[in-house]
Coordinates of C-alpha atoms in Angstrom, one line a residue:
Chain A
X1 CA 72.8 -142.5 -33.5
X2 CA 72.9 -138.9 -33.2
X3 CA 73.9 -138.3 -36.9
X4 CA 71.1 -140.5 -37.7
X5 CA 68.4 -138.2 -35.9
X6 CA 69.9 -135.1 -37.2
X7 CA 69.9 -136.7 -40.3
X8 CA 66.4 -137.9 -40.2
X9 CA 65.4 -133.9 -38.6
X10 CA 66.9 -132.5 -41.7
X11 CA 64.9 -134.6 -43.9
X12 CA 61.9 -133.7 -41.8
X13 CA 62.7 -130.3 -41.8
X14 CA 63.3 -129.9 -45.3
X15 CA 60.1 -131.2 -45.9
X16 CA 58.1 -129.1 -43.5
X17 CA 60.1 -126.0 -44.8
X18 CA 58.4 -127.0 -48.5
X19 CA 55.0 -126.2 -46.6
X20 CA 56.0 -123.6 -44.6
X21 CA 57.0 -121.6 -47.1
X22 CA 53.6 -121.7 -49.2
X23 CA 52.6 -117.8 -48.2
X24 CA 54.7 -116.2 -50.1
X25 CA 56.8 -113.7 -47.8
X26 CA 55.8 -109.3 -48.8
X27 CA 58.8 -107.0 -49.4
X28 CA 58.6 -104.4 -46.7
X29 CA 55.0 -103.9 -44.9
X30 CA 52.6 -104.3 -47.1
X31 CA 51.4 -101.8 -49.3
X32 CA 48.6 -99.5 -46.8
X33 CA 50.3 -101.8 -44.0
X34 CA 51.2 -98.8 -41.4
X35 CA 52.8 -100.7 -38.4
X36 CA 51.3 -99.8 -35.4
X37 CA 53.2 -98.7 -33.0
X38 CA 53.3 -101.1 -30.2
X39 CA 54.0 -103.5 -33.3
X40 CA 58.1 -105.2 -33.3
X41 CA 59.7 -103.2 -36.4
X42 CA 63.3 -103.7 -37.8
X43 CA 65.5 -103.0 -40.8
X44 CA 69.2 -103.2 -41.6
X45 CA 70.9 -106.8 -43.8
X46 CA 70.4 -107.5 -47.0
X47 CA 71.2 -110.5 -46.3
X48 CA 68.6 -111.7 -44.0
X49 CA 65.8 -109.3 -45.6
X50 CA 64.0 -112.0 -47.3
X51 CA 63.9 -114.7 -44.5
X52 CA 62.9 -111.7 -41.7
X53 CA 59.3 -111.3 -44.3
X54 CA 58.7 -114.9 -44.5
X55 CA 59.2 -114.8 -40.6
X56 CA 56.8 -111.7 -40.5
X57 CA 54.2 -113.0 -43.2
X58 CA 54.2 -116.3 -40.9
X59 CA 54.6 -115.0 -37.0
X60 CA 51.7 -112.6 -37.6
X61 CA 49.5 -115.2 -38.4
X62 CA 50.1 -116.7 -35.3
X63 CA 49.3 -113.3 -33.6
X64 CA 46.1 -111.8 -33.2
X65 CA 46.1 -107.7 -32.4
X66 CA 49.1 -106.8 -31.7
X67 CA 52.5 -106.7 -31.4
X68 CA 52.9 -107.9 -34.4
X69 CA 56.5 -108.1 -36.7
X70 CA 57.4 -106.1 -39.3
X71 CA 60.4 -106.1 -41.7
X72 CA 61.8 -103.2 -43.9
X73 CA 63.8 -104.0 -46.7
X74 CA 67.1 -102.6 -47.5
X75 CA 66.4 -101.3 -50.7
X76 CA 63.3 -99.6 -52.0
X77 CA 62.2 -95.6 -51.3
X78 CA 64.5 -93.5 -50.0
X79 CA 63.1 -92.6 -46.6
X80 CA 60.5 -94.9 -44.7
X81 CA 58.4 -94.3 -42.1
X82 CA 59.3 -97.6 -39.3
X83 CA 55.4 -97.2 -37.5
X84 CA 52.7 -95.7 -36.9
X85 CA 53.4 -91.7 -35.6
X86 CA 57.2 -92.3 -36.0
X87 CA 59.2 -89.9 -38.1
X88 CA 60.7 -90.5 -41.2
X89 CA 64.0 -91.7 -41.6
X90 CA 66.5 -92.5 -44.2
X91 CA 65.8 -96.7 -45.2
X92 CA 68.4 -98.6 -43.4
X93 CA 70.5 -100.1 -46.0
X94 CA 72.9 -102.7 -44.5
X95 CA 74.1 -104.4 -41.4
X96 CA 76.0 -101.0 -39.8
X97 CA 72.8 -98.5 -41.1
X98 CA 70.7 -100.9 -39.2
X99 CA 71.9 -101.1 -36.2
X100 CA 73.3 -97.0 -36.3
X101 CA 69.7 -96.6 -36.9
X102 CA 68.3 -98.6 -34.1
X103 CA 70.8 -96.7 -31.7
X104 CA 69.9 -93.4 -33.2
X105 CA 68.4 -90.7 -30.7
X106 CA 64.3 -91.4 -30.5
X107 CA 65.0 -94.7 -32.9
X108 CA 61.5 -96.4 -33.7
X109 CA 62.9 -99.6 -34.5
X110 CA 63.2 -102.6 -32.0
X111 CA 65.5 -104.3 -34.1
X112 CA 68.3 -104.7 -37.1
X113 CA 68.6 -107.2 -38.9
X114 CA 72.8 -108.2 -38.8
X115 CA 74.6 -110.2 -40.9
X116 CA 77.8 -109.5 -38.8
X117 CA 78.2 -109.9 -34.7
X118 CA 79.1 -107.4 -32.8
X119 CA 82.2 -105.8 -33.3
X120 CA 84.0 -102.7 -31.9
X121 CA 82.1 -99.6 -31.8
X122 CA 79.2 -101.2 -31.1
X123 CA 77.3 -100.0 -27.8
X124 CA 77.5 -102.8 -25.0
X125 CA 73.6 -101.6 -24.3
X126 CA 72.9 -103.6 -27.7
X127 CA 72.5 -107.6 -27.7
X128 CA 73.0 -109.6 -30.5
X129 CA 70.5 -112.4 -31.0
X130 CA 71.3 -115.4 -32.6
X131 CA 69.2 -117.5 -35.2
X132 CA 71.2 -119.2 -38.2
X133 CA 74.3 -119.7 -39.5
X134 CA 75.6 -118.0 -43.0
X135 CA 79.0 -118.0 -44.7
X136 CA 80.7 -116.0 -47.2
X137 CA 82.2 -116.8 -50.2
X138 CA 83.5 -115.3 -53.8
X139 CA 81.0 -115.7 -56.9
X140 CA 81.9 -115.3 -60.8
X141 CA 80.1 -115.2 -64.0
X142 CA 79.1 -119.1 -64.7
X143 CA 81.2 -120.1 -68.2
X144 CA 83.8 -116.8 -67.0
X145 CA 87.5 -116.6 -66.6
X146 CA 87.7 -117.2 -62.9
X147 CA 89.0 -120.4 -61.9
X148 CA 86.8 -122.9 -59.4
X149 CA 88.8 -122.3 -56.8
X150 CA 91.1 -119.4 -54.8
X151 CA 92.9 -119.2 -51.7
X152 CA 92.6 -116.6 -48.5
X153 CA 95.9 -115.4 -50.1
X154 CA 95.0 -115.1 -54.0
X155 CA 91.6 -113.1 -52.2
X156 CA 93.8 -110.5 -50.3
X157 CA 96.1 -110.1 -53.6
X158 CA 93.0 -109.6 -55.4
X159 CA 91.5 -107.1 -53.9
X160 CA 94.8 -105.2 -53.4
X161 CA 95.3 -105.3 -56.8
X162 CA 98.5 -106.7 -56.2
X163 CA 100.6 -106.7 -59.3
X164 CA 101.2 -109.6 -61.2
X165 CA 98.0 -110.8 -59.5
X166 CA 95.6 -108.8 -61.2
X167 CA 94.9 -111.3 -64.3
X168 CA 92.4 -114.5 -64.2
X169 CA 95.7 -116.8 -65.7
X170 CA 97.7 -115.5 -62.8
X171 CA 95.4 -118.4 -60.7
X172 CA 94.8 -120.8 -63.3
X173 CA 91.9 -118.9 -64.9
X174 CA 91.2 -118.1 -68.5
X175 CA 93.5 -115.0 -69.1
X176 CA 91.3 -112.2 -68.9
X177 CA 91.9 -108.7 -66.1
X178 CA 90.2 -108.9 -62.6
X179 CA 87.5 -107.3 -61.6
X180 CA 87.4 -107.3 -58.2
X181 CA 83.7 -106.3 -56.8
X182 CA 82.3 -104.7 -53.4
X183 CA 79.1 -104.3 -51.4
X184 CA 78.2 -101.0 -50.8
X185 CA 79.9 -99.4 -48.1
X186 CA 77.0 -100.6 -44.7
X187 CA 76.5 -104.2 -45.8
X188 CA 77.5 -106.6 -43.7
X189 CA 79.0 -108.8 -45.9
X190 CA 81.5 -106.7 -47.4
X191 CA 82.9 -105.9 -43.8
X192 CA 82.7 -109.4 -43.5
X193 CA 84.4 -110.7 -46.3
X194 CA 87.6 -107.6 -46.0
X195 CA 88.4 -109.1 -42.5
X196 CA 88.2 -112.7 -43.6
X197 CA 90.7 -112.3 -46.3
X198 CA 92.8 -110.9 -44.2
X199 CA 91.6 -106.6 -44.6
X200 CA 93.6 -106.2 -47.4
X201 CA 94.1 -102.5 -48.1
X202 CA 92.0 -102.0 -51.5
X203 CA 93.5 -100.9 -54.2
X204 CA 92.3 -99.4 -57.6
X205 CA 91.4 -102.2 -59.5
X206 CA 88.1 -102.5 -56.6
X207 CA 84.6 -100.8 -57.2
X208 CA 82.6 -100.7 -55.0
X209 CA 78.5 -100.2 -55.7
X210 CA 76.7 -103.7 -56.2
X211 CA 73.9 -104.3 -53.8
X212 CA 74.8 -107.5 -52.2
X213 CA 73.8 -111.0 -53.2
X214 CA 72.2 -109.3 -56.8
X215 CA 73.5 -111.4 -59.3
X216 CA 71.3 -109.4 -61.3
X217 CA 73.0 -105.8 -60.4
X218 CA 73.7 -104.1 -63.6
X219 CA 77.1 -103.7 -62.8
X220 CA 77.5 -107.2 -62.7
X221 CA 75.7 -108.8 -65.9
X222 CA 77.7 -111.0 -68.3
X223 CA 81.1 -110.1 -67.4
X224 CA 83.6 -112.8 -68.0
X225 CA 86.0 -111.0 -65.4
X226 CA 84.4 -110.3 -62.1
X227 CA 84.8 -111.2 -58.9
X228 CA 82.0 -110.7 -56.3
X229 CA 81.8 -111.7 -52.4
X230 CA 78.3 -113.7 -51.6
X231 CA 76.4 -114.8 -49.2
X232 CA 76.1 -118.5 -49.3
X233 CA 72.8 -119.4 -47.8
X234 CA 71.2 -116.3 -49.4
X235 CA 72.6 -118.0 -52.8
X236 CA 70.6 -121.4 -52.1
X237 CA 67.5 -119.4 -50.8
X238 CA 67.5 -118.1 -54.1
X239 CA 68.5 -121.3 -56.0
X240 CA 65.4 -122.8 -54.1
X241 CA 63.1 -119.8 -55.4
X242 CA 63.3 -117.1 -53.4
X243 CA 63.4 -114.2 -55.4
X244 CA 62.3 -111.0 -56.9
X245 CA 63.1 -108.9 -59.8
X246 CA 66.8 -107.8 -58.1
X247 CA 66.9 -110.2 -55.7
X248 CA 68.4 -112.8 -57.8
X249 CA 71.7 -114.9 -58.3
X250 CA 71.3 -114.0 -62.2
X251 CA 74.4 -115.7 -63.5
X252 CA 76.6 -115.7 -60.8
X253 CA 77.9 -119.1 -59.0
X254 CA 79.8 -119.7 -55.6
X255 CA 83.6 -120.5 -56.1
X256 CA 85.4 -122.6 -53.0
X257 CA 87.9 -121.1 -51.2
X258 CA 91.1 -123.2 -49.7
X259 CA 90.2 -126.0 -51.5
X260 CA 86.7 -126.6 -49.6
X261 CA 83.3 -125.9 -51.4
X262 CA 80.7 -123.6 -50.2
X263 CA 78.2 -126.3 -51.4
X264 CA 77.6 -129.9 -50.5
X265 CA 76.0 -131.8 -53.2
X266 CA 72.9 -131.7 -52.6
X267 CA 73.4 -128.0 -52.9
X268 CA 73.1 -126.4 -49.5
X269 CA 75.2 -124.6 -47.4
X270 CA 78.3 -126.6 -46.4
X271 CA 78.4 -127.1 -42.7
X272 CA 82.5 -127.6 -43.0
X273 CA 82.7 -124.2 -44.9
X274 CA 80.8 -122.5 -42.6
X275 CA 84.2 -122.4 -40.1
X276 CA 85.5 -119.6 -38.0
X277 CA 87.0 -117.9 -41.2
X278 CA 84.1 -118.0 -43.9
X279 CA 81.2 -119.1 -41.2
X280 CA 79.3 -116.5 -39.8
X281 CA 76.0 -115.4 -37.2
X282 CA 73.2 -114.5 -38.1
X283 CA 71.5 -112.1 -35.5
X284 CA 68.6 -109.5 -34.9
X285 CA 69.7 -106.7 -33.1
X286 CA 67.9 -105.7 -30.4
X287 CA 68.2 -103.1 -27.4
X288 CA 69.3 -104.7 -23.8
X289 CA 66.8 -102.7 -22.3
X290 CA 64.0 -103.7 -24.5
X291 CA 65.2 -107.6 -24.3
X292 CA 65.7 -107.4 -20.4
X293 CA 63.1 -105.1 -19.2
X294 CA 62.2 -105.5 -15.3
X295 CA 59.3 -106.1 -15.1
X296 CA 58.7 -107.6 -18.1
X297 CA 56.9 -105.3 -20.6
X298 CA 54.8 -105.8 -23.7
X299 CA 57.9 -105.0 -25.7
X300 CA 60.6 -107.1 -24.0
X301 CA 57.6 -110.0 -24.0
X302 CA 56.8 -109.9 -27.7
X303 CA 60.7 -109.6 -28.5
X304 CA 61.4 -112.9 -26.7
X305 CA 58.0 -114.6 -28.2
X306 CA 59.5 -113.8 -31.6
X307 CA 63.8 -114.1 -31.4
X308 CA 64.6 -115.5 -28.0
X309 CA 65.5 -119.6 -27.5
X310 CA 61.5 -120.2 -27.7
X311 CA 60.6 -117.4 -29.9
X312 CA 58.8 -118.3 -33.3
X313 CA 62.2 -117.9 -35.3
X314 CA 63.6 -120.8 -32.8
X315 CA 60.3 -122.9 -33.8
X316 CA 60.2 -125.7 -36.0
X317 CA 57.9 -123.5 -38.5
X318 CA 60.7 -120.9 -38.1
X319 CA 63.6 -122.9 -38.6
X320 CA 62.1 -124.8 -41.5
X321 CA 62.1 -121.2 -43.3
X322 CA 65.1 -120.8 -42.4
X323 CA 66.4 -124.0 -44.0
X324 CA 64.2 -123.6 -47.2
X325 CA 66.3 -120.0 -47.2
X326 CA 69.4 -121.4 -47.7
X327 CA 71.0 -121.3 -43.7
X328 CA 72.4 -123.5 -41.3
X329 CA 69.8 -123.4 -38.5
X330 CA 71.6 -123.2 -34.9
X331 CA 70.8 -126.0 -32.5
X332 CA 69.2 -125.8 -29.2
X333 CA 69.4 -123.4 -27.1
X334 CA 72.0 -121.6 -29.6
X335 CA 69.1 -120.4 -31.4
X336 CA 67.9 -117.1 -29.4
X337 CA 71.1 -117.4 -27.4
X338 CA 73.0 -113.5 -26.9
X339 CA 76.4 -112.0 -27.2
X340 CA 77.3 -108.4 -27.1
X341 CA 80.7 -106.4 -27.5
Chain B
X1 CA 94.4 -136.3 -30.2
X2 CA 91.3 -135.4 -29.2
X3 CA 88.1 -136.2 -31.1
X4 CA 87.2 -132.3 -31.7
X5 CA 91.0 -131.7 -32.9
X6 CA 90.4 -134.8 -35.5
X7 CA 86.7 -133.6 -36.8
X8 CA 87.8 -130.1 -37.2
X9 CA 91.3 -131.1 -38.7
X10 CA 88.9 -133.3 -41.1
X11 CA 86.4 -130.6 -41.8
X12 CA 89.0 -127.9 -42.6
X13 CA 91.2 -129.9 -44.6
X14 CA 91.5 -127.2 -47.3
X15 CA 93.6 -125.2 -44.2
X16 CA 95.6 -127.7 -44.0
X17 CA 99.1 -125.9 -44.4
X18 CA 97.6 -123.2 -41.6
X19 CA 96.2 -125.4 -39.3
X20 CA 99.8 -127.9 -39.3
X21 CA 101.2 -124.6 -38.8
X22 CA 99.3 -124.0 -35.7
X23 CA 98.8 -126.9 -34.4
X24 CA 103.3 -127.0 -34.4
X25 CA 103.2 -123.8 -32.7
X26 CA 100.5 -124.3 -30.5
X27 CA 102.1 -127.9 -28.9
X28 CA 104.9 -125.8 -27.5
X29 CA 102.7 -123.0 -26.3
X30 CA 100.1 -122.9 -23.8
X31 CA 97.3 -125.4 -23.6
X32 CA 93.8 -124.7 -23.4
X33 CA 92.6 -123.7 -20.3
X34 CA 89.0 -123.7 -18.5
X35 CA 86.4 -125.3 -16.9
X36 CA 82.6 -126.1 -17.4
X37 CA 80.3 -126.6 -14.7
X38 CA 77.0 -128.2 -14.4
X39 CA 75.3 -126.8 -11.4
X40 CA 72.6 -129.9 -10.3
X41 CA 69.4 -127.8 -8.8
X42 CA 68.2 -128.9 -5.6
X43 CA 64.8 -130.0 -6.5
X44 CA 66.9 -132.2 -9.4
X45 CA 68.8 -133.5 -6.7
X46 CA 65.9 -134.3 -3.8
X47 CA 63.8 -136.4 -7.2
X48 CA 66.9 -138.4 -7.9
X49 CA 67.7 -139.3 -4.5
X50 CA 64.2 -139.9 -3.6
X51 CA 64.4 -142.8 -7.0
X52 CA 67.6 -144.0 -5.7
X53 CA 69.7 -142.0 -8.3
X54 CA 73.0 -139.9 -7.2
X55 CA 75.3 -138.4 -10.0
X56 CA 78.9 -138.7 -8.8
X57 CA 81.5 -136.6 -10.5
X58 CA 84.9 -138.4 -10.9
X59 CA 88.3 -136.9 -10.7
X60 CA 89.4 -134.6 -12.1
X61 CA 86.4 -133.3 -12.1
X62 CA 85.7 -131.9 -8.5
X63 CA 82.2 -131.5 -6.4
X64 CA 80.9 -129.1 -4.7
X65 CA 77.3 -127.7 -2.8
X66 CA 76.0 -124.6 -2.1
X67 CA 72.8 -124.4 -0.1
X68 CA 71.1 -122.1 -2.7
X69 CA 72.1 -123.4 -5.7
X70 CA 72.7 -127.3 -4.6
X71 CA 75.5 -129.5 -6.1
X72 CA 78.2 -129.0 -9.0
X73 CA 80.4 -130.7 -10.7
X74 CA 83.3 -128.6 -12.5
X75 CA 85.4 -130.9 -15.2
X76 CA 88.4 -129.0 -16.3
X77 CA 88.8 -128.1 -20.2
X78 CA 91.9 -130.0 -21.6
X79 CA 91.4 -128.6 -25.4
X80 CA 89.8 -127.5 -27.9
X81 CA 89.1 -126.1 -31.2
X82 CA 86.7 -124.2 -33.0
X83 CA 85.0 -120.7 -31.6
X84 CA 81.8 -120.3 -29.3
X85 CA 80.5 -117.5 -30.9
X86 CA 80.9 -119.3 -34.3
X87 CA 78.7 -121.8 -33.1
X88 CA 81.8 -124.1 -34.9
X89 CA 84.2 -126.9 -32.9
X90 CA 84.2 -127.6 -29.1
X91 CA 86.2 -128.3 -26.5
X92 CA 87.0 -131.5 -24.1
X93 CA 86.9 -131.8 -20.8
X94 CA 88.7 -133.8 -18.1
X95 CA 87.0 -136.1 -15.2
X96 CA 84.4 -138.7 -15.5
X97 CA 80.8 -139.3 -13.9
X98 CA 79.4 -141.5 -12.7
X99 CA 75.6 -142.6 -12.1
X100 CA 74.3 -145.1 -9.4
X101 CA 70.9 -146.2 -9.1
X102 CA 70.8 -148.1 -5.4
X103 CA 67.3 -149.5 -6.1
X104 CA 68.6 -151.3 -8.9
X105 CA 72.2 -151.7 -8.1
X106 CA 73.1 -150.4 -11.3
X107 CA 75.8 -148.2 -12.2
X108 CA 77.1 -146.7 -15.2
X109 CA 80.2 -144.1 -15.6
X110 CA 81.6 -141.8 -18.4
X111 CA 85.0 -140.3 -19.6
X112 CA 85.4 -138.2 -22.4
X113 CA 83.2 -135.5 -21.9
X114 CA 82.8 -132.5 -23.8
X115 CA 80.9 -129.5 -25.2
X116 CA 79.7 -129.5 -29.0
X117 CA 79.5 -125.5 -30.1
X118 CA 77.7 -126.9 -33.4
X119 CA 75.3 -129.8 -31.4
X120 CA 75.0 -127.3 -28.5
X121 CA 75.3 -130.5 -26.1
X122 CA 77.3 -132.1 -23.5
X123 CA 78.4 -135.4 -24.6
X124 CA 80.4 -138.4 -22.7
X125 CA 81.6 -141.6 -23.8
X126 CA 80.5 -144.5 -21.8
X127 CA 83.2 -146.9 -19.9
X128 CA 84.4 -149.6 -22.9
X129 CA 82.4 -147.9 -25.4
X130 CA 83.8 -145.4 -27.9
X131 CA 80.6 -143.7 -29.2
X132 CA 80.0 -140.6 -27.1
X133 CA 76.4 -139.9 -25.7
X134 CA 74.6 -136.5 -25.9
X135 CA 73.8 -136.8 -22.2
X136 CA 72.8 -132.7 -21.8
X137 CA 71.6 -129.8 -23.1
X138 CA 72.2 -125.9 -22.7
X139 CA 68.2 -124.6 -22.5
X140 CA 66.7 -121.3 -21.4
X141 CA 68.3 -118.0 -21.9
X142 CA 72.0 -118.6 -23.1
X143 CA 74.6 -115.6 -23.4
X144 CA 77.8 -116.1 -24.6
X145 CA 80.9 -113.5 -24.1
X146 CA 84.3 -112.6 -24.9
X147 CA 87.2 -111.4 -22.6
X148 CA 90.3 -111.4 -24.5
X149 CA 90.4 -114.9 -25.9
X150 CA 88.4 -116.3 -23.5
X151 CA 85.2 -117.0 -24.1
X152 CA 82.0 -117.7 -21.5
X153 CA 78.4 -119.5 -22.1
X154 CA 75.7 -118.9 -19.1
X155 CA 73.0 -121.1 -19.7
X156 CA 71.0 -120.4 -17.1
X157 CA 69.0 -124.0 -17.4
X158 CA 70.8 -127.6 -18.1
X159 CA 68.3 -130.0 -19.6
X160 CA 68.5 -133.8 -20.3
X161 CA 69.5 -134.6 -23.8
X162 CA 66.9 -137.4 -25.1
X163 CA 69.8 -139.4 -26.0
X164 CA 71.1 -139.6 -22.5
X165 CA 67.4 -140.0 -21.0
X166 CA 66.8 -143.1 -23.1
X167 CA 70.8 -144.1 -22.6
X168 CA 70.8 -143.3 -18.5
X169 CA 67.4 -145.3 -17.9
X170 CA 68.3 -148.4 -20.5
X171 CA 71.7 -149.3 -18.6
X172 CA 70.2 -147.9 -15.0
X173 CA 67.2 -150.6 -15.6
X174 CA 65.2 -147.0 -14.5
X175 CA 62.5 -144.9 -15.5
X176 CA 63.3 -141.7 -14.0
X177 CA 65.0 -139.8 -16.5
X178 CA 62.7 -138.2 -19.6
X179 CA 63.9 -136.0 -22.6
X180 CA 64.1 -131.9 -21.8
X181 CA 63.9 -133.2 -17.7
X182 CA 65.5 -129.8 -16.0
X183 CA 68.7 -130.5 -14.2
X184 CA 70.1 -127.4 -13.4
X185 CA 72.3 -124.8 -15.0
X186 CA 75.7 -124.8 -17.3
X187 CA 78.5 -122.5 -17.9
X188 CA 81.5 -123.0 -19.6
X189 CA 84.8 -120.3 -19.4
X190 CA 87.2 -121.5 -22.6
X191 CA 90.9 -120.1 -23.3
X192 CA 92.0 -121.7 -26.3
X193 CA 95.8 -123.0 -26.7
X194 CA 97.8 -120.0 -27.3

């Protein structure tokens, strides 16, 4: 009976994530768009980029004045400005840059965006907020060398460059040398990915460069031989038509891992894949003592309206973007629910 | 087994080889250890009685009542699988409970209880059925934590699941319980098998 209803929500949900999505969702602030200062302003994931404008384009509507919720991406100028009378910083590109910058000395952000929970190093003072569920996979060039499938073991040989491992026929492929791809250095995903598969130590064979879930990146454009770690549900956001320019799957597809698809086959995010190994958080990052301020303040009141348990991203209008996006939305109270190191 | 072991040794059966290779170790090792508590509020408590209703927790589940906080039941975890903070598998608990409406001299009991991490709910099969109920919900603010392998869930509100509203009133003959109806608090401590 409970299947049934879930299974009747999705359907629902799906549906009402088709209208939700309509507006389409602005890269960063919108051009002349200065953020005022009171506003709720974040930066950080890749990953998570896209779905945290549609949230913006769609809370703000709800809002009239202010605060209101603003988004930078993690690519575009160099520096940005977060708000109005803020100094400039460098753009926040990644999980680790996101939340380094929110902790930064006189930070102007509220919040950063995470693809990864938290993790040591992290300052206990910052809560992790939860909203959706992601997992991780490998992609190839569609028609390449790579075969359909690879264990956690052929991954960790891979990207070790382990020899006699370092060819596409070593794991049933067409023959063809590996090359074994990387997120930059802050993105979430790679961290994520290098501990699943075990934190192989890299060896020579890897580069490193590609601006995560970009099947379009340069670096990656019809090569029979590559090998590149993706985000799953930012793969079917895109497969459903969420993209720009650079923010596209290009030619890429998702590979299973273990012998379990990242798919199902209606072509979402596979519940089962998203486990303990390849399943993963989603989170906004926010300070405790913005989230648990005593008495409440405007901050710590718009902060809840918009990421706690009934905060807009917890809403059915917010979880039915973040279905149409490509994630596994978190049930109940999970959605808004905190963890910290 | 327990149902979470079978759904999660389904689900993963790609990790087959690993997860045989746990679950070997694992059955000579230590179990999984914990509790989860529901902590009934003293306003839930005064309604219920006041309609006749009292929740009775059955061994080896224990009672207790504190003044402040009113009544709890704690069920003891007896295994698991999965990860909290992965929102991913769940664990089972030990005990029973049992409801009793006086009015109506109805009664109904449950075994089987446990905590969903993906469903977010606790669930309890009903006496000579086999198809578990989603009798509760974690609500309000919820933070989860690690110490060691252990992880902890504060929920600091416990609502009625509108499965186990409908489910309570239609074998209680009652009409006191309602979907999202505020019945106290939850948390759960979970140590899984080592």
């Amino acid at each position: 009976m409970r299947h049934t209803a879930a299974k009747a929500f999705a359907a629902v949900a799906m549906t009402a994530a088709l209208t939700a999505v309509a507006v389409p969702a602005m890269a960063d602030p919108a051009t002349g768009t200065v953020p005022a200062s009171t506003d709720i302003v974040g930066a950080g994931s890749d990953t998570t980029q896209a779905l945290l404008n549609q949230f913006s384009t769609d809370y703000n509507a709800t809002v009239s004045g202010t605060p209101k919720l603003y988004s930078w991406d993690a690519t575009g100028s160099a520096t940005i400005v977060p708000k109005s009378g803020a100094a400039s910083i460098t753009r926040p590109n990644g999980s680790g840059a996101g939340i380094a910058a929110l902790n930064a000395a006189g930070s102007s952000l509220d919040f950063a965006r995470s693809s990864r929970g938290p993790q040591t190093g992290d300052p206990a003072s910052d809560l992790f907020v939860a909203f959706a569920k992601d997992a991780v996979t490998w992609s190839a060039k569609s028609g390449g060398h790579a075969p359909a499938n690879l264990t956690t073991q052929d991954l960790f040989d891979i990207y070790s460059c382990t020899a006699g491992k370092t060819d596409w026929s070593n794991f049933g492929g067409t023959a063809g040398t590996i090359k074994p791809y990387l997120p930059q250095i802050n993105s979430g995903t790679r961290s994520f990915f290098l501990k699943a598969i075990g934190n192989p130590v890299l060896g020579s064979c890897v580069v490193t460069g590609p601006e995560e879930n970009e099947g379009t990146d340069p670096a990656l454009q019809n090569d029979d031989n590559l090998i590149f770690p993706y985000s799953v549900g930012h793969w079917v956001g895109q497969a459903n038509g969420h993209t720009t320019a650079t923010d596209d799957k290009g030619n890429l597809t998702l590979r299973s891992i273990n012998g379990v698809a990242p798919l199902t086959a209606s072509g979402t995010l596979n519940p089962t894949f998203a486990n303990p190994t390849y399943g993963r958080v989603l989170y906004n990052v926010v300070r405790d003592s913005d989230w648990n301020a005593s008495p409440a303040t405007t901050k710590s009141t718009a902060l809840r309206a918009i990421f706690g348990p009934s905060g807009y991203l917890c809403s059915t209008a917010g979880k039915a973007s973040t279905t149409s996006y490509g994630y596994l939305t978190l049930a109940a109270a999970a959605c808004g629910s905190t963890t910290h190191i | 087994m327990s149902r979470h072991a079978v759904r999660i040794a389904a689900a993963v059966a790609g990790l087959a080889l690993a997860a045989t290779a746990a679950s070997a170790t694992s059955a000579s090792a230590a179990p999984a250890t914990g509790s989860a508590v529901i902590h009934e509020s003293n306003d839930f408590f005064q309604k219920a009685a006041q309609a006749g209703i009292v929740a009775v927790p059955l061994p080896t589940a224990t009672a207790g009542y504190d003044p402040a906080s009113g009544l709890s039941a704690s069920f003891p975890v007896t295994g698991g699988e999965g990860r909290m903070n992965n929102f991913f598998g769940g664990v089972d608990l030990g005990g029973g409970l049992l409801f009793v409406d006086a009015r109506t001299g109805s009664a109904v009991s449950f075994h089987q209880l446990g905590f969903a991490f993906d469903t977010w709910a606790v669930t309890a099969v009903p006496d000579g059925s086999t198809t578990p109920v989603a009798l509760f919900d974690p609500a309000g603010n919820n933070s989860i934590t690690s110490s060691g392998s252990t992880q902890n869930l504060t929920a600091d509100a416990l609502v009625l699941d509108a499965e186990g509203a409908q489910y309570l009133d239609g074998r209680l003959h009652t009409t006191f319980f309602t979907a999202g109806q505020t019945v106290g608090s939850f948390t759960l401590s979970y140590t899984p098998a080592a």
